[in-house]
Coordinates of C-alpha atoms in Angstrom, one line a residue:
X1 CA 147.7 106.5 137.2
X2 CA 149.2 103.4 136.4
X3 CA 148.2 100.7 133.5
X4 CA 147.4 96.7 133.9
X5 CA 146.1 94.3 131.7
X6 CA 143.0 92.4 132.4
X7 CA 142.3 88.4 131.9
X8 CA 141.4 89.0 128.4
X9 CA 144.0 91.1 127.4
X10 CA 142.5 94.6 127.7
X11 CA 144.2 97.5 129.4
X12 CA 142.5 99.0 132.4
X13 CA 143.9 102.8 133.6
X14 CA 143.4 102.7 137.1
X15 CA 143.7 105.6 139.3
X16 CA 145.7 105.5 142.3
X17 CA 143.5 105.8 145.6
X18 CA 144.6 109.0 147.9
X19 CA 144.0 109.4 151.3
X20 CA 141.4 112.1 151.5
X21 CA 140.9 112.2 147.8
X22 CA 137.1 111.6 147.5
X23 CA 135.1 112.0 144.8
X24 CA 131.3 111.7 144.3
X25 CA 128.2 112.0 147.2
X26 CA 127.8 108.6 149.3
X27 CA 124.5 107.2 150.2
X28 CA 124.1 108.4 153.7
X29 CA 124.8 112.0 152.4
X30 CA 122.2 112.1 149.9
X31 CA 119.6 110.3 151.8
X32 CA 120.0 113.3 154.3
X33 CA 119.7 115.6 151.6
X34 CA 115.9 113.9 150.6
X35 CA 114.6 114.2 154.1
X36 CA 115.9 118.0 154.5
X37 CA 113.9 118.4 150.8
X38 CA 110.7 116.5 152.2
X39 CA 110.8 118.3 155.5
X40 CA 110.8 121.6 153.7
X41 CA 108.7 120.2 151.0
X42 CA 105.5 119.4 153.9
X43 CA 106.3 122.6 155.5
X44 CA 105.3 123.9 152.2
X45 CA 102.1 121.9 151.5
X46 CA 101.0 122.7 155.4
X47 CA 101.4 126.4 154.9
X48 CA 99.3 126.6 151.4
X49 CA 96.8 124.9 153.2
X50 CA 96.6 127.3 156.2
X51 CA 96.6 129.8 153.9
X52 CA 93.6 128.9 151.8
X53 CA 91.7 127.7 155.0
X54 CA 91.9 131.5 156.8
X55 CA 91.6 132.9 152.7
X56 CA 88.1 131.1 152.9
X57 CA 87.2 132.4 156.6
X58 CA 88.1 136.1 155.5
X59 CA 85.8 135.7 152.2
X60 CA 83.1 134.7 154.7
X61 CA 83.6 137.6 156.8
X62 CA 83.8 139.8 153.5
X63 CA 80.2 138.4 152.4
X64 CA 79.0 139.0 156.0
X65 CA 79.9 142.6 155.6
X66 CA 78.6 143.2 152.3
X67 CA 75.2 141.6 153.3
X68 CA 75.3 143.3 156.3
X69 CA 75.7 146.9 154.9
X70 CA 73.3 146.0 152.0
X71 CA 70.2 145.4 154.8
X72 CA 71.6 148.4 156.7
X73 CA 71.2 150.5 153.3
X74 CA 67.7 149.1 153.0
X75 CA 66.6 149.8 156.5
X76 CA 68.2 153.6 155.6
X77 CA 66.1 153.6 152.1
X78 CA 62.9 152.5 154.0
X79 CA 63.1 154.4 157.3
X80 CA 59.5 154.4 158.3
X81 CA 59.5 150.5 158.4
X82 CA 59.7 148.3 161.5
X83 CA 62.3 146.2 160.1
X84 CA 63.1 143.8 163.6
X85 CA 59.7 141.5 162.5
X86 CA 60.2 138.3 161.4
X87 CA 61.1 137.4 158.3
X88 CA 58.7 136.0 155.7
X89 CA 59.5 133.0 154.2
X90 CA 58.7 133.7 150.9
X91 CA 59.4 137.4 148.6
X92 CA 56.8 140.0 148.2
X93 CA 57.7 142.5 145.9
X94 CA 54.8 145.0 146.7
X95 CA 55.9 145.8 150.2
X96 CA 59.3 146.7 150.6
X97 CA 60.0 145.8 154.0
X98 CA 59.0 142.0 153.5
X99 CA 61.2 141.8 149.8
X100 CA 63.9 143.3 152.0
X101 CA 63.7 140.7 154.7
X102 CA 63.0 138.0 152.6
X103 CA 66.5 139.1 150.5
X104 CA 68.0 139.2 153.7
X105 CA 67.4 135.5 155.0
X106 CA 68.1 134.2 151.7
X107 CA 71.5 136.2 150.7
X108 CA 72.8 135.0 154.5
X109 CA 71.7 131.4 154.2
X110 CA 72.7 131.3 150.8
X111 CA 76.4 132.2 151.8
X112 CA 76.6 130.5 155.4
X113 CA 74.9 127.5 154.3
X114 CA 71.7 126.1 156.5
X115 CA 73.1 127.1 159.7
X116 CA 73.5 130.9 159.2
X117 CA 71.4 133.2 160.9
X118 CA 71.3 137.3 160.8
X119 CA 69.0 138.9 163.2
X120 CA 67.9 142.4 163.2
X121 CA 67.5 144.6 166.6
X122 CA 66.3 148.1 167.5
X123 CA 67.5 150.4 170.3
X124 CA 67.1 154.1 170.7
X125 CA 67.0 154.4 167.0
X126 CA 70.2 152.6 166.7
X127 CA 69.5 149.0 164.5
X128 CA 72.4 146.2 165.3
X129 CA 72.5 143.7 162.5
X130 CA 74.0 140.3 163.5
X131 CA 74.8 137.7 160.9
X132 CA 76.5 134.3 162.9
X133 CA 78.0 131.1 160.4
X134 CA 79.8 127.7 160.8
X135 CA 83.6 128.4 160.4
X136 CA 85.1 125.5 161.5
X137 CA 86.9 124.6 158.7
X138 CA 89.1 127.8 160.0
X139 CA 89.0 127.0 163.6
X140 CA 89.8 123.5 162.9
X141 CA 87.0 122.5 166.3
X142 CA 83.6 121.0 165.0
X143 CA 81.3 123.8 166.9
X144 CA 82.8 127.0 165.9
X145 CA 80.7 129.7 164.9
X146 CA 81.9 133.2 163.5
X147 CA 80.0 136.6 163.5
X148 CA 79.6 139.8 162.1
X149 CA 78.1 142.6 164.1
X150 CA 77.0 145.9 162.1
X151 CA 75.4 149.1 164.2
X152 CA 74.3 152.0 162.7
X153 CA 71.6 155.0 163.4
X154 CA 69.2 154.3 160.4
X155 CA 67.7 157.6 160.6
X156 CA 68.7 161.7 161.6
X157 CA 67.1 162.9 165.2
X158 CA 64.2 165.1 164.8
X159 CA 65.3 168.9 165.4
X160 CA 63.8 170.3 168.2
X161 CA 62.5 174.1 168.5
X162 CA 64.5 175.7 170.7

């Protein structure tokens, strides 16, 4: 270290410059630091938003389900029903089979949106409930439907005499 006076008379302590005595980051150094942080940082961001786009997609398929297994109880609690009819487009309370229906249509557009369907089908006692929605906002494409398929045997075969 070594002293000198200035043009005003005050003493500057200067330190000797080393070779290969550095102290301190330089510019270029930190700069590439920031991008390595923002890299990370998007990589981040684009991962949170993956996640809560296929979050969203499995709470749909979840609400599918539970709808789903709600009609299928229904169908099971009102056996003697021909449940594959159309719907009726407005609630009836005093017969079962149209409240059910009606419940039906309205709990699936309700959580779909407009463009749900569900559709109800009978085959050698066997009833296949299908409930079809828009999840594009998962598939990231514009026409991408999503759907939930749900068979069952509503009721017990008859027993036979032997």
């Amino acid at each position: 270290m070594f002293e000198r006076t200035n043009s005003i008379g005050w003493k500057l302590r200067m330190r000797q410059w080393r070779k290969g005595a550095q102290e301190g980051m330089t510019l270029i150094e930190v700069l590439v630091a920031l991008l390595i942080l923002s890299v990370g940082l998007l990589g981040a961001a684009a991962l949170q938003l993956n996640a809560l786009k296929y979050t969203d997609s499995a709470r749909m398929t979840s609400q599918a389900s539970f709808i789903a297994y709600d009609m299928m109880d229904r169908i099971r609690a009102n056996a003697a029903a021909d449940y594959t009819v159309t719907p009726p487009t407005s609630g009836n309370p005093n017969v079962a089979r149209d409240q059910d229906l009606y419940d039906f249509t309205s709990n699936i557009i309700g959580f779909g949106g407009p463009s749900a369907t569900g559709s109800i089908s009978l085959n050698q006692r066997v009833y296949t409930i299908t409930i079809s929605w828009d999840d594009s906002r998962a598939a990231n494409s514009a026409e991408s439907r999503r759907s939930f398929v749900l068979s069952s045997r509503a009721t017990v075969d008859p027993v036979g005499t032997p």
